[in-house]
Coordinates of C-alpha atoms and ligand atoms in Angstrom, one line a residue:
M855 CA 132.8 89.5 43.7
S856 CA 134.4 86.8 41.6
D857 CA 135.8 85.3 44.7
S858 CA 134.0 82.0 45.3
T859 CA 134.7 82.2 49.0
V860 CA 132.4 85.1 49.9
Y861 CA 129.8 82.7 51.4
K862 CA 132.6 81.0 53.3
N863 CA 133.3 84.4 54.9
V864 CA 129.7 84.6 56.1
L865 CA 129.9 81.1 57.6
K866 CA 133.2 82.0 59.4
Q867 CA 131.6 85.2 60.7
L868 CA 128.6 83.1 61.9
D869 CA 130.9 80.6 63.5
N870 CA 132.9 83.2 65.4
A871 CA 129.7 84.6 67.0
A872 CA 128.2 81.2 67.5
E873 CA 131.2 80.1 69.5
V874 CA 131.0 83.1 71.9
L875 CA 127.2 82.6 72.2
N876 CA 127.4 78.8 72.5
L877 CA 124.7 79.0 69.9
D878 CA 122.0 76.4 69.7
K879 CA 122.8 73.9 67.0
Q880 CA 119.4 74.2 65.4
V881 CA 119.5 77.9 65.1
K882 CA 123.0 77.7 63.6
E883 CA 121.8 75.2 61.1
L884 CA 118.9 77.4 60.0
L885 CA 121.3 80.4 59.5
Q886 CA 123.9 78.4 57.7
E887 CA 121.9 77.8 54.5
P888 CA 119.5 80.1 52.6
M889 CA 115.9 79.0 52.4
R890 CA 115.8 79.2 48.6
T891 CA 117.8 80.5 45.6
L892 CA 116.1 80.9 42.3
T893 CA 118.2 80.9 39.2
V894 CA 116.7 82.5 36.1
S895 CA 117.5 83.0 32.4
I896 CA 116.3 86.2 30.9
P897 CA 116.1 86.6 27.1
V898 CA 116.5 90.2 26.2
K899 CA 116.0 91.6 22.7
K900 CA 119.0 93.9 21.9
D901 CA 118.6 97.1 19.9
D902 CA 120.0 95.4 16.8
G903 CA 117.3 92.7 17.0
S904 CA 119.5 89.9 18.3
I905 CA 118.6 88.1 21.5
H906 CA 120.9 87.8 24.5
V907 CA 120.2 85.5 27.4
Y908 CA 121.2 86.9 30.8
K909 CA 121.6 84.8 33.9
G910 CA 120.2 86.1 37.2
F911 CA 119.5 85.0 40.8
R912 CA 117.3 85.8 43.7
C913 CA 118.3 84.3 47.0
Q914 CA 116.0 84.4 50.1
H915 CA 118.1 83.6 53.1
N916 CA 115.8 83.6 56.1
D917 CA 112.4 85.0 56.8
V918 CA 111.9 84.3 60.5
L919 CA 111.5 88.1 61.2
G920 CA 109.3 88.9 58.3
P921 CA 109.2 89.2 54.5
T922 CA 112.7 89.0 53.0
K923 CA 114.4 92.2 51.9
G924 CA 117.5 93.1 49.9
G925 CA 118.8 94.8 46.8
I926 CA 119.4 93.6 43.2
R927 CA 122.7 94.3 41.6
F928 CA 123.6 94.3 37.9
H929 CA 127.3 93.5 37.7
P930 CA 129.4 91.3 35.3
Q931 CA 130.8 89.2 38.2
V932 CA 127.6 88.3 40.0
C933 CA 127.5 84.6 41.0
E934 CA 125.3 82.4 43.1
D935 CA 127.9 82.3 45.9
E936 CA 128.0 86.1 46.1
V937 CA 124.2 86.5 46.1
K938 CA 123.9 83.9 48.8
A939 CA 126.4 85.8 51.0
L940 CA 124.8 89.2 50.4
A941 CA 121.4 87.7 51.3
A942 CA 122.7 86.3 54.5
W943 CA 124.2 89.6 55.5
M944 CA 120.7 91.2 54.9
T945 CA 119.2 88.7 57.4
F946 CA 121.8 89.8 60.1
K947 CA 121.5 93.5 59.1
C948 CA 117.7 93.7 59.4
S949 CA 117.8 91.8 62.7
L950 CA 120.5 94.0 64.1
V951 CA 118.6 97.3 63.5
G952 CA 115.4 95.8 64.7
I953 CA 113.2 96.0 61.5
P954 CA 110.7 93.3 60.7
Y955 CA 112.4 91.7 57.7
G956 CA 114.4 88.7 56.7
G957 CA 117.3 88.8 54.3
A958 CA 117.4 88.4 50.5
K959 CA 119.5 89.5 47.6
G960 CA 119.4 89.3 43.8
G961 CA 121.8 89.8 40.9
V962 CA 122.1 89.7 37.2
L963 CA 125.4 88.9 35.4
V964 CA 125.6 91.9 33.1
N965 CA 127.7 95.0 32.6
P966 CA 124.9 97.6 32.5
K967 CA 127.3 100.2 31.1
E968 CA 127.3 98.3 27.9
L969 CA 123.5 98.4 27.5
S970 CA 121.4 101.1 26.0
R971 CA 118.7 102.6 28.1
N972 CA 116.0 100.6 26.2
E973 CA 118.0 97.4 26.6
L974 CA 118.4 98.1 30.3
E975 CA 114.7 98.6 30.6
R976 CA 113.9 95.3 28.8
L977 CA 116.4 93.5 31.1
S978 CA 114.9 95.0 34.2
R979 CA 111.4 94.1 33.2
G980 CA 112.5 90.6 32.1
F981 CA 114.2 89.9 35.5
I982 CA 111.1 90.9 37.4
Q983 CA 108.9 88.7 35.2
A984 CA 111.3 85.8 35.9
I985 CA 111.3 86.2 39.7
S986 CA 107.7 87.5 40.1
P987 CA 106.4 84.2 41.5
I988 CA 108.5 84.5 44.6
I989 CA 108.4 88.3 45.3
G990 CA 105.7 90.7 46.6
P991 CA 105.2 93.3 49.3
D992 CA 104.4 90.5 51.9
K993 CA 107.0 88.0 50.6
D994 CA 110.2 89.5 49.4
I995 CA 110.9 93.2 48.6
P996 CA 113.8 94.2 46.3
A997 CA 115.7 97.4 46.3
P998 CA 118.7 99.1 44.6
D999 CA 122.3 97.8 45.0
V1000 CA 125.4 98.0 42.9
Y1001 CA 124.6 99.6 39.5
T1002 CA 120.8 99.7 40.0
D1003 CA 119.0 102.8 40.8
A1004 CA 115.6 104.5 41.2
Q1005 CA 114.9 104.2 37.5
V1006 CA 115.4 100.4 37.5
M1007 CA 113.2 100.2 40.6
S1008 CA 110.5 102.1 38.7
W1009 CA 110.6 99.6 35.9
F1010 CA 110.5 96.7 38.5
M1011 CA 107.4 98.2 40.2
D1012 CA 105.6 99.0 36.9
E1013 CA 106.2 95.5 35.5
F1014 CA 105.1 93.7 38.6
S1015 CA 102.0 96.0 38.8
K1016 CA 101.1 95.0 35.2
I1017 CA 101.6 91.3 35.9
K1018 CA 99.3 91.4 38.9
G1019 CA 96.9 93.9 37.5
V1020 CA 97.2 95.9 40.8
N1021 CA 99.2 99.0 41.4
T1022 CA 101.9 97.7 43.9
P1023 CA 104.3 100.4 45.1
G1024 CA 105.2 98.3 48.1
L1025 CA 106.9 95.7 45.8
V1026 CA 110.2 97.5 45.8
T1027 CA 111.9 100.3 47.7
G1028 CA 114.3 102.9 46.4
K1029 CA 111.7 104.2 44.0
P1030 CA 111.6 107.9 42.9
V1031 CA 109.5 110.0 45.3
V1032 CA 106.9 110.6 42.5
L1033 CA 106.2 106.8 42.5
G1034 CA 105.9 106.4 46.3
G1035 CA 109.6 106.5 47.1
S1036 CA 110.6 108.0 50.5
F1037 CA 112.3 111.3 51.0
G1038 CA 115.9 110.5 52.2
R1039 CA 116.1 107.0 50.7
H1040 CA 118.6 108.0 48.0
S1041 CA 121.3 109.1 50.5
A1042 CA 120.1 106.9 53.4
T1043 CA 123.0 104.3 53.3
A1044 CA 125.6 107.1 53.6
R1045 CA 123.6 109.0 56.2
G1046 CA 123.6 105.9 58.3
V1047 CA 127.4 105.6 57.8
M1048 CA 127.8 109.2 59.0
Y1049 CA 125.7 108.6 62.2
T1050 CA 127.7 105.5 63.1
V1051 CA 131.1 107.2 62.4
R1052 CA 129.9 110.1 64.6
E1053 CA 129.1 107.6 67.4
A1054 CA 132.2 105.6 67.0
A1055 CA 134.4 108.7 67.0
K1056 CA 132.9 109.6 70.4
A1057 CA 133.6 106.1 71.6
I1058 CA 137.3 106.2 70.6
D1059 CA 137.9 109.9 71.3
L1060 CA 138.5 110.9 67.7
N1061 CA 138.0 114.5 66.9
L1062 CA 136.1 114.6 63.6
N1063 CA 137.0 118.2 63.0
G1064 CA 139.8 117.9 60.4
A1065 CA 139.8 114.1 60.6
T1066 CA 141.2 112.7 57.3
V1067 CA 139.1 110.3 55.2
A1068 CA 139.8 108.0 52.3
V1069 CA 136.8 106.6 50.4
Q1070 CA 137.1 103.5 48.2
G1071 CA 134.4 103.6 45.6
Y1072 CA 132.5 106.7 44.6
G1073 CA 129.0 105.4 43.8
N1074 CA 125.9 106.2 45.8
A1075 CA 127.2 105.1 49.2
G1076 CA 130.8 106.4 48.7
S1077 CA 130.0 109.8 47.3
F1078 CA 127.2 110.6 49.9
S1079 CA 129.4 109.3 52.7
A1080 CA 132.1 111.7 51.6
K1081 CA 129.5 114.6 51.5
F1082 CA 128.0 113.8 55.0
L1083 CA 131.4 113.3 56.6
S1084 CA 132.6 116.6 55.2
E1085 CA 129.6 118.2 56.8
L1086 CA 130.7 116.8 60.1
G1087 CA 134.1 118.6 59.6
C1088 CA 136.1 115.7 58.2
K1089 CA 138.6 116.3 55.4
I1090 CA 138.3 114.0 52.4
V1091 CA 141.8 113.4 51.1
A1092 CA 141.3 110.5 48.7
A1093 CA 138.7 108.7 46.7
N1094 CA 138.7 106.2 43.9
D1095 CA 136.5 104.1 41.5
S1096 CA 137.1 101.3 39.1
K1097 CA 139.0 103.6 36.8
G1098 CA 141.5 105.0 39.3
G1099 CA 142.0 107.2 42.3
V1100 CA 142.7 110.8 43.4
Y1101 CA 144.6 112.2 46.4
C1102 CA 144.7 115.8 47.7
E1103 CA 146.4 116.6 51.0
D1104 CA 144.5 119.9 51.4
G1105 CA 141.1 118.1 51.0
I1106 CA 138.7 117.3 48.2
D1107 CA 135.3 119.0 47.7
A1108 CA 133.0 115.9 47.9
V1109 CA 130.1 117.4 46.0
K1110 CA 132.3 118.8 43.3
L1111 CA 134.0 115.4 42.9
A1112 CA 130.5 113.7 42.6
K1113 CA 129.6 116.2 39.9
H1114 CA 132.9 115.5 38.1
K1115 CA 132.3 111.8 38.2
K1116 CA 128.8 112.3 36.8
E1117 CA 130.1 114.3 33.9
T1118 CA 133.2 112.3 33.1
S1119 CA 132.1 108.9 34.5
S1120 CA 135.2 108.7 36.8
V1121 CA 136.8 110.5 39.7
T1122 CA 140.2 110.6 37.9
D1123 CA 141.7 113.8 36.5
F1124 CA 140.0 115.9 39.2
D1125 CA 141.3 119.5 39.9
N1126 CA 144.9 119.4 41.0
C1127 CA 144.8 116.0 42.7
Q1128 CA 147.5 113.4 42.5
E1129 CA 146.7 110.0 41.1
L1130 CA 146.8 107.0 43.5
T1131 CA 146.3 103.3 43.1
N1132 CA 143.6 101.3 45.0
E1133 CA 146.2 99.7 47.2
E1134 CA 147.7 103.1 48.0
L1135 CA 144.3 104.4 48.9
L1136 CA 143.5 101.5 51.3
T1137 CA 146.8 101.9 53.1
L1138 CA 146.9 105.7 53.4
D1139 CA 147.7 107.2 56.8
V1140 CA 144.2 108.6 57.4
D1141 CA 141.9 108.7 60.4
I1142 CA 138.9 107.0 58.7
L1143 CA 138.8 104.6 55.8
V1144 CA 135.4 104.1 54.1
P1145 CA 135.3 101.0 51.8
A1146 CA 132.3 101.7 49.7
A1147 CA 132.8 99.3 46.7
L1148 CA 132.8 95.5 46.7
E1149 CA 133.6 92.5 48.8
N1150 CA 137.0 91.2 49.8
Q1151 CA 139.0 94.4 49.6
I1152 CA 140.8 94.2 52.9
T1153 CA 142.4 90.8 53.1
K1154 CA 145.2 89.1 54.9
D1155 CA 147.5 90.4 52.3
N1156 CA 147.0 94.1 53.0
A1157 CA 145.4 94.3 56.5
D1158 CA 148.7 94.6 58.1
K1159 CA 149.4 97.8 56.1
I1160 CA 146.2 99.5 57.0
R1161 CA 146.9 102.7 58.9
A1162 CA 143.4 104.1 59.4
R1163 CA 142.2 104.4 63.0
M1164 CA 138.6 103.6 62.0
I1165 CA 137.1 101.6 59.1
A1166 CA 133.4 102.3 58.3
E1167 CA 132.1 99.6 56.0
A1168 CA 129.7 101.3 53.6
A1169 CA 130.1 98.3 51.3
N1170 CA 128.9 94.8 52.1
G1171 CA 131.7 92.3 53.0
P1172 CA 134.8 94.5 52.2
T1173 CA 136.8 92.8 55.0
T1174 CA 137.7 89.1 55.1
P1175 CA 137.6 87.1 58.4
E1176 CA 141.5 86.8 58.4
A1177 CA 141.8 90.5 57.9
D1178 CA 139.4 91.1 60.8
E1179 CA 141.7 89.3 63.2
I1180 CA 144.7 91.3 62.1
L1181 CA 142.8 94.6 62.4
F1182 CA 141.5 93.7 65.8
K1183 CA 145.0 93.1 67.0
K1184 CA 146.0 96.5 65.6
N1185 CA 143.2 98.1 67.6
I1186 CA 141.5 99.6 64.6
M1187 CA 137.8 100.4 65.2
I1188 CA 135.7 98.7 62.6
I1189 CA 132.1 99.6 62.1
P1190 CA 131.0 96.4 60.4
D1191 CA 128.9 96.5 57.2
I1192 CA 125.7 95.1 58.8
L1193 CA 125.8 98.1 61.1
A1194 CA 127.5 100.9 59.1
N1195 CA 125.4 100.5 55.9
A1196 CA 122.1 99.6 57.5
G1197 CA 120.7 103.0 56.9
G1198 CA 119.7 102.0 53.4
V1199 CA 117.5 99.1 54.4
T1200 CA 116.2 101.1 57.3
V1201 CA 114.8 103.9 55.1
S1202 CA 113.6 101.2 52.7
Y1203 CA 111.6 99.9 55.6
F1204 CA 110.2 103.4 56.1
E1205 CA 109.4 103.6 52.4
W1206 CA 107.5 100.3 52.5
V1207 CA 105.5 101.4 55.6
Q1208 CA 104.6 104.6 53.8
N1209 CA 103.5 102.6 50.7
L1210 CA 101.3 100.2 52.8
A1211 CA 99.7 103.1 54.7
N1212 CA 99.5 105.3 51.6
Y1213 CA 100.6 108.2 53.8
Y1214 CA 103.9 110.0 53.3
W1215 CA 106.4 111.5 55.7
S1216 CA 108.6 114.6 55.6
K1217 CA 112.4 114.3 55.0
E1218 CA 112.9 115.6 58.6
E1219 CA 110.8 112.8 60.0
V1220 CA 112.7 110.2 58.0
D1221 CA 116.1 111.5 59.0
K1222 CA 115.1 111.7 62.7
K1223 CA 113.8 108.2 62.8
L1224 CA 116.9 106.9 61.0
E1225 CA 119.2 108.6 63.4
Q1226 CA 117.4 107.1 66.4
I1227 CA 117.7 103.6 64.9
M1228 CA 121.3 103.9 63.9
V1229 CA 122.4 105.4 67.3
E1230 CA 120.6 102.6 69.2
A1231 CA 122.1 99.9 67.0
F1232 CA 125.5 101.4 67.4
E1233 CA 125.1 101.5 71.2
K1234 CA 124.0 97.8 71.4
V1235 CA 126.9 96.7 69.3
Y1236 CA 129.5 98.8 71.0
N1237 CA 128.3 97.8 74.5
T1238 CA 128.4 94.1 73.6
H1239 CA 131.9 94.6 72.1
Q1240 CA 133.0 96.1 75.4
E1241 CA 131.3 93.7 77.7
L1242 CA 132.4 90.5 76.0
N1243 CA 135.7 91.8 74.7
V1244 CA 135.0 90.7 71.2
N1245 CA 135.6 92.6 67.9
M1246 CA 132.8 94.8 66.6
R1247 CA 131.8 92.3 63.9
V1248 CA 131.4 89.4 66.3
S1249 CA 129.4 91.8 68.6
A1250 CA 127.1 92.9 65.7
F1251 CA 126.5 89.3 64.8
I1252 CA 125.7 88.4 68.4
V1253 CA 123.1 91.2 68.7
A1254 CA 121.6 90.1 65.4
I1255 CA 121.6 86.4 66.2
N1256 CA 120.0 86.9 69.6
R1257 CA 116.9 88.5 68.0
L1258 CA 116.8 85.8 65.3
T1259 CA 117.0 83.1 67.9
E1260 CA 114.1 84.6 69.9
A1261 CA 111.9 84.8 66.8
M1262 CA 112.8 81.2 65.9
E1263 CA 111.9 80.0 69.4
A1264 CA 108.6 81.9 69.3
R1265 CA 107.6 80.4 65.9
G1266 CA 108.6 76.9 67.1
W1267 CA 111.3 76.5 64.5
V1268 CA 113.7 75.4 67.2
Y1269 CA 112.8 73.2 70.1
H1270 CA 114.1 73.4 73.6
E1271 CA 113.0 70.8 76.2
D1272 CA 113.8 73.1 79.1
K1273 CA 111.5 75.8 77.8
C1274 CA 108.5 73.4 77.5
Ligands
LIG1967 N1 121.3 97.1 48.9 C1 121.2 97.7 50.2 C2 121.9 96.9 51.2 O1 122.8 96.1 50.9 C3 119.7 98.1 50.5 C4 118.8 97.0 50.6 C5 117.3 97.4 50.8 O2 117.1 98.6 50.9 O3 116.5 96.5 50.8 O4 121.7 97.0 52.4

C-alpha cells in the first residue's frame, strides 16, 4: 500500500489491453485519469478530550456506466495513489461483471486497531460528513474494504440520513441485514472467489478434491475463501496475517482458524501447526494460492519462485505487471482480481437494488444470481484469453474496456467520424 507505483500498475495493465485492442485514443485518455479525487481532513475528538486530524480521500474514477461504487478502507498506509488505483480497478471490475456502476474508492489514513469504539464511530461519521457533498445512492455508493465492516457502514448510513433528513439505506452497501443489508453480502467476495476457482479448475483440469490451498491474509475475503474452498473439497494447508503464518500438511480447519483469529486477533499459534513466513507461504508447493491481503505481494522478486498452479486474487492488485509476465510464462492460471473478487461488489449491487425497491430477497436467490454472474464473467474472460492468446488479466481488461467503450460512444463522450 505504501508503494507509490500502484497507479502505475493500473496504467500498465490498461496499456497492455489497449495495445491488443488497438484502443481508441480518446477512450484510453478517459480511463487513464480519475474524474475527481476529494481530499479531506477529519477532526476527531479522542476519548481523552484531545483532537486528532485524520486525512482521507474519495476518488471517483469513471461513471460512464452509472453511479460510482467502491469500498472505503481504514489503514495506516492509505495514500492518494493507492485510492486512485483501487478506484480504477472498480471501474474495470463493475464493467466486467456487467453491473451498472462506475468505479470509486475511499480511504482514511488511520490504524483503526488503535482507536476505541467511540473514536472509530466519530471518525466514521466525520468522514461521511466530509465527503457527503459528492456521495449518494444515485452518485457514489461506498462499501466495506480493508478494516471497515457492517458496523462502520451503519454509522455511514445513519450519519448521511441525518444530514439529508431522509432515511437513505441505498447510500452504502455492506450494511447489517437489520438496516437493509443483503443476505449473503458478508461472504460474497469469497463466494465469488470460490465460483471462479471452480470454473478455472474445470478449465485447466485440476481436481479440487484434495487440492492444496495457501491463503495470504485471513480477513473477510481470506477466511471465507478458505471456508468455501474447503467445502469444495480443497485442503487448506497454510494461512497468514500481518502477525505471522501457520502451515499444516494434513490440512487446517478453516472455520476453527477464523474463530481462533477472532479470539486471539491472529492466526498464529494455532493447533499443532508449524510457523511460516509470508515469503514461504507465497512460494509453497500448493495447487492454489489465494492472495487476500494487500497490493504488490507477487512481484518480479518472488514471481519466479511461485509454485502454485493457480492464483485466485481475492485481494485487489496483489500482482505487479512484471510478475504477471513471469507467471504467464510459467503457465500459471491467474484469476485476476477484477474477476476473482467481483462477488463483493456484485452482491453490493443486489443490496442497492433491494434498498431502492424496498423489497428483500432470500439468501438462496442472492447466491443463485451471484453464481450466474460470476460463471458468465469467467467464461467471457477465459474465452477471450483462449481466442487472443493473452493472459487472463489482459483478457479481463479487454472484456471490461469493450463495455466501457460502448457506453462512452453511446453517451457521445468519444467521437468517431465513421460512425456518424
Ligand atoms: N471493497 C470491495 C471491492 O474492492 C467491494 C466494493 C463494493 O461492494 O462496492 O470490490
